[in-house]
Amino acid sequence: MDDTSAVITKLGKITPADLPTPPEVAIQVVHACADSRTTSRQLAKIVASDTALVAELLRMVNSPYFGFGQRVNNVAQAVVVLGQRALRNFVLSFSARETLRTGVITNFNSLGYWEATLRRAVGARILAETVKTHEDEAFTLGMLQDFGLLALFLAYPERAGEWDEMQHLNPDERYQVEQHVFGVTHEEVGRVLAERWALPDDLAIPIAHHHADHHDDLSVPKRTMSQLITCADWIAATFTASDKRLALVRCRKLIGEHFGLEQDAIDTLLAQIPEGVQDAANALGLKVGRQSAFDDMLRNANRHLIEGSQESKDATERLVHALAERERLAEELQQAYDRLAQLAYYDPLTALVNRRRFEELFCAEITRHSRSGNSLSLVMVDLDGFKQLNDKYGHLFGDTVLQMVAGVLKGTLRNSDVAARVGGDELCLLLPETDAEGGEVAAERVRAAIEAMVFPHPSTEVRATASVGGSTWAPEPVSPTEMRDVFEAIPDTMRAILDAADKAMYEVKAAGRNAVRWKKV
């Protein structure tokens, strides 16, 4: 039995016919956007067949939330301005919204459901913008990631009252309640929906995997989106969960682990959510309640914990002390998470980025430079005769040399550059927005700095040199509709850039070492 049949069987009396389906025009748009031969004119013709969709599309593209800066007066213009990927995502979001209108499910708080959905979508969009990945796709995934739960309520309307409790649970708690109430989770139903709607893999796979314990078996783009909407779920929980403090700690941990953001950056992101939800609701024609500011939400959470028990002065004091202790433990937990992130992303000897984190950042920069068309340079640094140095003076001294060289690298590079230890004495530098000329200047600066170093040893002064090879990748800028091809080609692109730099470095070694050589990809 395949996975789809197993899920449908587990759903019991729910069959595919019971699950919501986008209108025919939405399916046509999704399939047309998946075909590289589809033109903007053909897409505009499909969209124009649905009057409601046309009206909503024009209203949305002219809303301040999307900020295109020019008036769009017809469908053809809207399709061109949005691009195929953004159009596909809008149509799916519109279809999701239209599936549920007030009163469709008796005793169901549809306002609360859509407010929670928008909060996830806005959180996903802002996080995607922060880490420089697809904002429009992240927004759509945020809209659709819990859509399986709505399908369950549509199939079991007598269970609609469960939402009143579930909307105040964090994602892990809600997941457990779904299993108890329905015997299945929204993630499993989402997989069925994605297959039935024939959604492309870049949407279907994150929807089906955002509650997975790990995503190592996914490609980098799909893993990134799965992790991103996992984080979006916890972003929303910091505003809605009964225990907002614990939700915040978990939210900070996940975003730090997956995307390397510091706490200040995460809190800045969270502060944008309330206004973003209101703006998105206005753009999509949804009604939501008044949004509390992030700082107000935290203050209220603390105050309510204290004011919840006023039976006596002693009881209040105990609660205040308990809250202070809880704050202390939450801070210690965050520090522990920070230390884990340090271990996960940085080489313990040199404090440079490790290979795993370097590859993640490399993928992100390839994506970003593909959009801009700006040059990306890579530098490979290999210490000459490092094995002989280790053999002569000992491995502890060799470690000291690596640490001192790492310090030089960090001191000579820009904040935007990335220095990594990718193996033994092999160091790698990633230079964003850098052409071949600028890359060679930076590489020569590093080489000269290493040559000038003196490594202290009890018996003598030791010097070292480095063979440096570099490569520059200058992509042609691509449109949003071509980004899928970029994602699929990332492994080959990475390999080509690395191989070119590696070849240049070995040419230096063959020619006598202690020099810089450059190649273009």
PDB file of N, CA, C and O in Angstrom, residues 341-392:
ATOM      1  N   ALA A 341      24.114  25.894  19.267  1.00  0.00           N
ATOM      2  CA  ALA A 341      24.229  26.453  17.915  1.00  0.00           C
ATOM      3  C   ALA A 341      25.695  26.692  17.567  1.00  0.00           C
ATOM      4  O   ALA A 341      26.134  26.472  16.437  1.00  0.00           O
ATOM      5  N   GLN A 342      26.472  27.155  18.579  1.00  0.00           N
ATOM      6  CA  GLN A 342      27.898  27.377  18.347  1.00  0.00           C
ATOM      7  C   GLN A 342      28.587  26.065  17.976  1.00  0.00           C
ATOM      8  O   GLN A 342      29.412  26.006  17.055  1.00  0.00           O
ATOM      9  N   LEU A 343      28.233  24.994  18.696  1.00  0.00           N
ATOM     10  CA  LEU A 343      28.817  23.690  18.402  1.00  0.00           C
ATOM     11  C   LEU A 343      28.389  23.168  17.036  1.00  0.00           C
ATOM     12  O   LEU A 343      29.149  22.510  16.336  1.00  0.00           O
ATOM     13  N   ALA A 344      27.120  23.474  16.667  1.00  0.00           N
ATOM     14  CA  ALA A 344      26.581  22.949  15.414  1.00  0.00           C
ATOM     15  C   ALA A 344      27.152  23.654  14.195  1.00  0.00           C
ATOM     16  O   ALA A 344      27.272  23.047  13.131  1.00  0.00           O
ATOM     17  N   TYR A 345      27.508  24.951  14.321  1.00  0.00           N
ATOM     18  CA  TYR A 345      27.849  25.747  13.154  1.00  0.00           C
ATOM     19  C   TYR A 345      29.316  26.163  13.063  1.00  0.00           C
ATOM     20  O   TYR A 345      29.752  26.648  12.033  1.00  0.00           O
ATOM     21  N   TYR A 346      30.068  25.987  14.152  1.00  0.00           N
ATOM     22  CA  TYR A 346      31.430  26.513  14.149  1.00  0.00           C
ATOM     23  C   TYR A 346      32.454  25.436  14.491  1.00  0.00           C
ATOM     24  O   TYR A 346      32.191  24.537  15.290  1.00  0.00           O
ATOM     25  N   ASP A 347      33.612  25.551  13.884  1.00  0.00           N
ATOM     26  CA  ASP A 347      34.713  24.644  14.151  1.00  0.00           C
ATOM     27  C   ASP A 347      35.266  24.943  15.547  1.00  0.00           C
ATOM     28  O   ASP A 347      35.618  26.097  15.842  1.00  0.00           O
ATOM     29  N   PRO A 348      35.343  23.947  16.434  1.00  0.00           N
ATOM     30  CA  PRO A 348      35.740  24.225  17.826  1.00  0.00           C
ATOM     31  C   PRO A 348      37.177  24.708  17.978  1.00  0.00           C
ATOM     32  O   PRO A 348      37.489  25.414  18.930  1.00  0.00           O
ATOM     33  N   LEU A 349      38.072  24.345  17.061  1.00  0.00           N
ATOM     34  CA  LEU A 349      39.473  24.751  17.183  1.00  0.00           C
ATOM     35  C   LEU A 349      39.679  26.198  16.758  1.00  0.00           C
ATOM     36  O   LEU A 349      40.281  26.999  17.470  1.00  0.00           O
ATOM     37  N   THR A 350      39.154  26.557  15.580  1.00  0.00           N
ATOM     38  CA  THR A 350      39.440  27.873  14.994  1.00  0.00           C
ATOM     39  C   THR A 350      38.327  28.895  15.184  1.00  0.00           C
ATOM     40  O   THR A 350      38.535  30.084  14.935  1.00  0.00           O
ATOM     41  N   ALA A 351      37.129  28.430  15.590  1.00  0.00           N
ATOM     42  CA  ALA A 351      35.945  29.288  15.703  1.00  0.00           C
ATOM     43  C   ALA A 351      35.494  29.817  14.339  1.00  0.00           C
ATOM     44  O   ALA A 351      34.678  30.731  14.262  1.00  0.00           O
ATOM     45  N   LEU A 352      36.043  29.243  13.257  1.00  0.00           N
ATOM     46  CA  LEU A 352      35.542  29.559  11.930  1.00  0.00           C
ATOM     47  C   LEU A 352      34.292  28.720  11.671  1.00  0.00           C
ATOM     48  O   LEU A 352      34.041  27.721  12.341  1.00  0.00           O
ATOM     49  N   VAL A 353      33.504  29.121  10.687  1.00  0.00           N
ATOM     50  CA  VAL A 353      32.338  28.347  10.282  1.00  0.00           C
ATOM     51  C   VAL A 353      32.779  26.936   9.867  1.00  0.00           C
ATOM     52  O   VAL A 353      33.818  26.781   9.224  1.00  0.00           O
ATOM     53  N   ASN A 354      31.996  25.922  10.253  1.00  0.00           N
ATOM     54  CA  ASN A 354      32.353  24.555   9.855  1.00  0.00           C
ATOM     55  C   ASN A 354      31.808  24.230   8.465  1.00  0.00           C
ATOM     56  O   ASN A 354      31.101  25.040   7.848  1.00  0.00           O
ATOM     57  N   ARG A 355      32.146  23.039   7.967  1.00  0.00           N
ATOM     58  CA  ARG A 355      31.770  22.671   6.599  1.00  0.00           C
ATOM     59  C   ARG A 355      30.251  22.693   6.416  1.00  0.00           C
ATOM     60  O   ARG A 355      29.752  23.195   5.408  1.00  0.00           O
ATOM     61  N   ARG A 356      29.515  22.139   7.392  1.00  0.00           N
ATOM     62  CA  ARG A 356      28.055  22.065   7.255  1.00  0.00           C
ATOM     63  C   ARG A 356      27.443  23.459   7.106  1.00  0.00           C
ATOM     64  O   ARG A 356      26.642  23.708   6.207  1.00  0.00           O
ATOM     65  N   ARG A 357      27.841  24.372   8.005  1.00  0.00           N
ATOM     66  CA  ARG A 357      27.284  25.726   7.940  1.00  0.00           C
ATOM     67  C   ARG A 357      27.755  26.447   6.682  1.00  0.00           C
ATOM     68  O   ARG A 357      26.988  27.214   6.079  1.00  0.00           O
ATOM     69  N   PHE A 358      29.008  26.215   6.288  1.00  0.00           N
ATOM     70  CA  PHE A 358      29.526  26.841   5.077  1.00  0.00           C
ATOM     71  C   PHE A 358      28.687  26.451   3.864  1.00  0.00           C
ATOM     72  O   PHE A 358      28.340  27.303   3.034  1.00  0.00           O
ATOM     73  N   GLU A 359      28.345  25.172   3.750  1.00  0.00           N
ATOM     74  CA  GLU A 359      27.549  24.715   2.602  1.00  0.00           C
ATOM     75  C   GLU A 359      26.157  25.345   2.614  1.00  0.00           C
ATOM     76  O   GLU A 359      25.623  25.701   1.558  1.00  0.00           O
ATOM     77  N   GLU A 360      25.562  25.508   3.811  1.00  0.00           N
ATOM     78  CA  GLU A 360      24.251  26.148   3.892  1.00  0.00           C
ATOM     79  C   GLU A 360      24.331  27.601   3.424  1.00  0.00           C
ATOM     80  O   GLU A 360      23.484  28.072   2.648  1.00  0.00           O
ATOM     81  N   LEU A 361      25.357  28.320   3.885  1.00  0.00           N
ATOM     82  CA  LEU A 361      25.513  29.726   3.493  1.00  0.00           C
ATOM     83  C   LEU A 361      25.863  29.842   2.010  1.00  0.00           C
ATOM     84  O   LEU A 361      25.419  30.780   1.327  1.00  0.00           O
ATOM     85  N   PHE A 362      26.668  28.903   1.519  1.00  0.00           N
ATOM     86  CA  PHE A 362      27.039  28.881   0.100  1.00  0.00           C
ATOM     87  C   PHE A 362      25.775  28.754  -0.763  1.00  0.00           C
ATOM     88  O   PHE A 362      25.598  29.488  -1.744  1.00  0.00           O
ATOM     89  N   CYS A 363      24.880  27.839  -0.393  1.00  0.00           N
ATOM     90  CA  CYS A 363      23.621  27.658  -1.132  1.00  0.00           C
ATOM     91  C   CYS A 363      22.801  28.947  -1.134  1.00  0.00           C
ATOM     92  O   CYS A 363      22.241  29.360  -2.168  1.00  0.00           O
ATOM     93  N   ALA A 364      22.710  29.577   0.038  1.00  0.00           N
ATOM     94  CA  ALA A 364      21.924  30.807   0.136  1.00  0.00           C
ATOM     95  C   ALA A 364      22.501  31.907  -0.741  1.00  0.00           C
ATOM     96  O   ALA A 364      21.766  32.662  -1.395  1.00  0.00           O
ATOM     97  N   GLU A 365      23.840  32.021  -0.784  1.00  0.00           N
ATOM     98  CA  GLU A 365      24.464  33.069  -1.597  1.00  0.00           C
ATOM     99  C   GLU A 365      24.304  32.786  -3.083  1.00  0.00           C
ATOM    100  O   GLU A 365      24.126  33.720  -3.886  1.00  0.00           O
ATOM    101  N   ILE A 366      24.344  31.525  -3.485  1.00  0.00           N
ATOM    102  CA  ILE A 366      24.103  31.197  -4.895  1.00  0.00           C
ATOM    103  C   ILE A 366      22.697  31.627  -5.292  1.00  0.00           C
ATOM    104  O   ILE A 366      22.479  32.216  -6.362  1.00  0.00           O
ATOM    105  N   THR A 367      21.729  31.359  -4.434  1.00  0.00           N
ATOM    106  CA  THR A 367      20.347  31.768  -4.705  1.00  0.00           C
ATOM    107  C   THR A 367      20.253  33.277  -4.827  1.00  0.00           C
ATOM    108  O   THR A 367      19.647  33.812  -5.766  1.00  0.00           O
ATOM    109  N   ARG A 368      20.845  33.998  -3.865  1.00  0.00           N
ATOM    110  CA  ARG A 368      20.736  35.460  -3.861  1.00  0.00           C
ATOM    111  C   ARG A 368      21.441  36.077  -5.068  1.00  0.00           C
ATOM    112  O   ARG A 368      20.904  36.992  -5.707  1.00  0.00           O
ATOM    113  N   HIS A 369      22.629  35.589  -5.392  1.00  0.00           N
ATOM    114  CA  HIS A 369      23.370  36.162  -6.519  1.00  0.00           C
ATOM    115  C   HIS A 369      22.732  35.800  -7.859  1.00  0.00           C
ATOM    116  O   HIS A 369      22.903  36.523  -8.848  1.00  0.00           O
ATOM    117  N   SER A 370      21.983  34.681  -7.892  1.00  0.00           N
ATOM    118  CA  SER A 370      21.262  34.340  -9.120  1.00  0.00           C
ATOM    119  C   SER A 370      20.190  35.377  -9.418  1.00  0.00           C
ATOM    120  O   SER A 370      19.911  35.680 -10.579  1.00  0.00           O
ATOM    121  N   ARG A 371      19.566  35.900  -8.362  1.00  0.00           N
ATOM    122  CA  ARG A 371      18.540  36.926  -8.561  1.00  0.00           C
ATOM    123  C   ARG A 371      19.160  38.245  -9.012  1.00  0.00           C
ATOM    124  O   ARG A 371      18.652  38.919  -9.900  1.00  0.00           O
ATOM    125  N   SER A 372      20.268  38.624  -8.360  1.00  0.00           N
ATOM    126  CA  SER A 372      20.864  39.937  -8.639  1.00  0.00           C
ATOM    127  C   SER A 372      21.775  39.943  -9.864  1.00  0.00           C
ATOM    128  O   SER A 372      21.940  40.979 -10.510  1.00  0.00           O
ATOM    129  N   GLY A 373      22.369  38.783 -10.171  1.00  0.00           N
ATOM    130  CA  GLY A 373      23.334  38.744 -11.265  1.00  0.00           C
ATOM    131  C   GLY A 373      24.698  39.267 -10.871  1.00  0.00           C
ATOM    132  O   GLY A 373      25.586  39.402 -11.728  1.00  0.00           O
ATOM    133  N   ASN A 374      24.909  39.558  -9.576  1.00  0.00           N
ATOM    134  CA  ASN A 374      26.214  40.042  -9.115  1.00  0.00           C
ATOM    135  C   ASN A 374      27.196  38.875  -8.954  1.00  0.00           C
ATOM    136  O   ASN A 374      26.796  37.730  -8.799  1.00  0.00           O
ATOM    137  N   SER A 375      28.475  39.206  -8.957  1.00  0.00           N
ATOM    138  CA  SER A 375      29.523  38.184  -8.898  1.00  0.00           C
ATOM    139  C   SER A 375      29.708  37.659  -7.478  1.00  0.00           C
ATOM    140  O   SER A 375      29.590  38.400  -6.500  1.00  0.00           O
ATOM    141  N   LEU A 376      30.021  36.365  -7.390  1.00  0.00           N
ATOM    142  CA  LEU A 376      30.313  35.706  -6.122  1.00  0.00           C
ATOM    143  C   LEU A 376      31.684  35.051  -6.253  1.00  0.00           C
ATOM    144  O   LEU A 376      31.930  34.308  -7.202  1.00  0.00           O
ATOM    145  N   SER A 377      32.571  35.336  -5.298  1.00  0.00           N
ATOM    146  CA  SER A 377      33.929  34.783  -5.372  1.00  0.00           C
ATOM    147  C   SER A 377      34.189  33.829  -4.212  1.00  0.00           C
ATOM    148  O   SER A 377      33.611  33.970  -3.129  1.00  0.00           O
ATOM    149  N   LEU A 378      35.059  32.863  -4.480  1.00  0.00           N
ATOM    150  CA  LEU A 378      35.419  31.842  -3.495  1.00  0.00           C
ATOM    151  C   LEU A 378      36.940  31.716  -3.462  1.00  0.00           C
ATOM    152  O   LEU A 378      37.582  31.731  -4.512  1.00  0.00           O
ATOM    153  N   VAL A 379      37.515  31.592  -2.261  1.00  0.00           N
ATOM    154  CA  VAL A 379      38.958  31.493  -2.104  1.00  0.00           C
ATOM    155  C   VAL A 379      39.276  30.238  -1.304  1.00  0.00           C
ATOM    156  O   VAL A 379      38.693  30.005  -0.237  1.00  0.00           O
ATOM    157  N   MET A 380      40.194  29.419  -1.805  1.00  0.00           N
ATOM    158  CA  MET A 380      40.695  28.249  -1.087  1.00  0.00           C
ATOM    159  C   MET A 380      42.099  28.576  -0.592  1.00  0.00           C
ATOM    160  O   MET A 380      42.963  28.998  -1.376  1.00  0.00           O
ATOM    161  N   VAL A 381      42.353  28.395   0.715  1.00  0.00           N
ATOM    162  CA  VAL A 381      43.655  28.690   1.323  1.00  0.00           C
ATOM    163  C   VAL A 381      44.207  27.390   1.906  1.00  0.00           C
ATOM    164  O   VAL A 381      43.553  26.749   2.748  1.00  0.00           O
ATOM    165  N   ASP A 382      45.393  27.013   1.473  1.00  0.00           N
ATOM    166  CA  ASP A 382      46.024  25.791   1.975  1.00  0.00           C
ATOM    167  C   ASP A 382      47.418  26.148   2.486  1.00  0.00           C
ATOM    168  O   ASP A 382      48.237  26.706   1.742  1.00  0.00           O
ATOM    169  N   LEU A 383      47.685  25.864   3.766  1.00  0.00           N
ATOM    170  CA  LEU A 383      48.985  26.196   4.345  1.00  0.00           C
ATOM    171  C   LEU A 383      50.064  25.273   3.759  1.00  0.00           C
ATOM    172  O   LEU A 383      49.920  24.050   3.776  1.00  0.00           O
ATOM    173  N   ASP A 384      51.129  25.873   3.273  1.00  0.00           N
ATOM    174  CA  ASP A 384      52.195  25.108   2.639  1.00  0.00           C
ATOM    175  C   ASP A 384      52.980  24.333   3.697  1.00  0.00           C
ATOM    176  O   ASP A 384      53.393  24.889   4.727  1.00  0.00           O
ATOM    177  N   GLY A 385      53.191  23.051   3.441  1.00  0.00           N
ATOM    178  CA  GLY A 385      54.014  22.229   4.321  1.00  0.00           C
ATOM    179  C   GLY A 385      53.452  22.058   5.718  1.00  0.00           C
ATOM    180  O   GLY A 385      54.212  21.866   6.676  1.00  0.00           O
ATOM    181  N   PHE A 386      52.154  22.095   5.853  1.00  0.00           N
ATOM    182  CA  PHE A 386      51.573  22.028   7.199  1.00  0.00           C
ATOM    183  C   PHE A 386      51.817  20.654   7.834  1.00  0.00           C
ATOM    184  O   PHE A 386      52.045  20.550   9.046  1.00  0.00           O
ATOM    185  N   LYS A 387      51.796  19.597   7.029  1.00  0.00           N
ATOM    186  CA  LYS A 387      52.037  18.255   7.580  1.00  0.00           C
ATOM    187  C   LYS A 387      53.448  18.155   8.162  1.00  0.00           C
ATOM    188  O   LYS A 387      53.662  17.618   9.268  1.00  0.00           O
ATOM    189  N   GLN A 388      54.430  18.684   7.435  1.00  0.00           N
ATOM    190  CA  GLN A 388      55.807  18.653   7.913  1.00  0.00           C
ATOM    191  C   GLN A 388      55.958  19.498   9.183  1.00  0.00           C
ATOM    192  O   GLN A 388      56.691  19.133  10.115  1.00  0.00           O
ATOM    193  N   LEU A 389      55.243  20.614   9.228  1.00  0.00           N
ATOM    194  CA  LEU A 389      55.280  21.467  10.421  1.00  0.00           C
ATOM    195  C   LEU A 389      54.729  20.713  11.631  1.00  0.00           C
ATOM    196  O   LEU A 389      55.284  20.776  12.731  1.00  0.00           O
ATOM    197  N   ASN A 390      53.615  19.976  11.415  1.00  0.00           N
ATOM    198  CA  ASN A 390      53.033  19.166  12.487  1.00  0.00           C
ATOM    199  C   ASN A 390      54.008  18.092  12.952  1.00  0.00           C
ATOM    200  O   ASN A 390      54.179  17.851  14.160  1.00  0.00           O
ATOM    201  N   ASP A 391      54.635  17.437  11.991  1.00  0.00           N
ATOM    202  CA  ASP A 391      55.558  16.355  12.323  1.00  0.00           C
ATOM    203  C   ASP A 391      56.782  16.872  13.093  1.00  0.00           C
ATOM    204  O   ASP A 391      57.279  16.199  13.996  1.00  0.00           O
ATOM    205  N   LYS A 392      57.231  18.050  12.749  1.00  0.00           N
ATOM    206  CA  LYS A 392      58.452  18.597  13.347  1.00  0.00           C
ATOM    207  C   LYS A 392      58.214  19.206  14.723  1.00  0.00           C
ATOM    208  O   LYS A 392      59.012  19.005  15.649  1.00  0.00           O
TER     209      LYS A 392
END
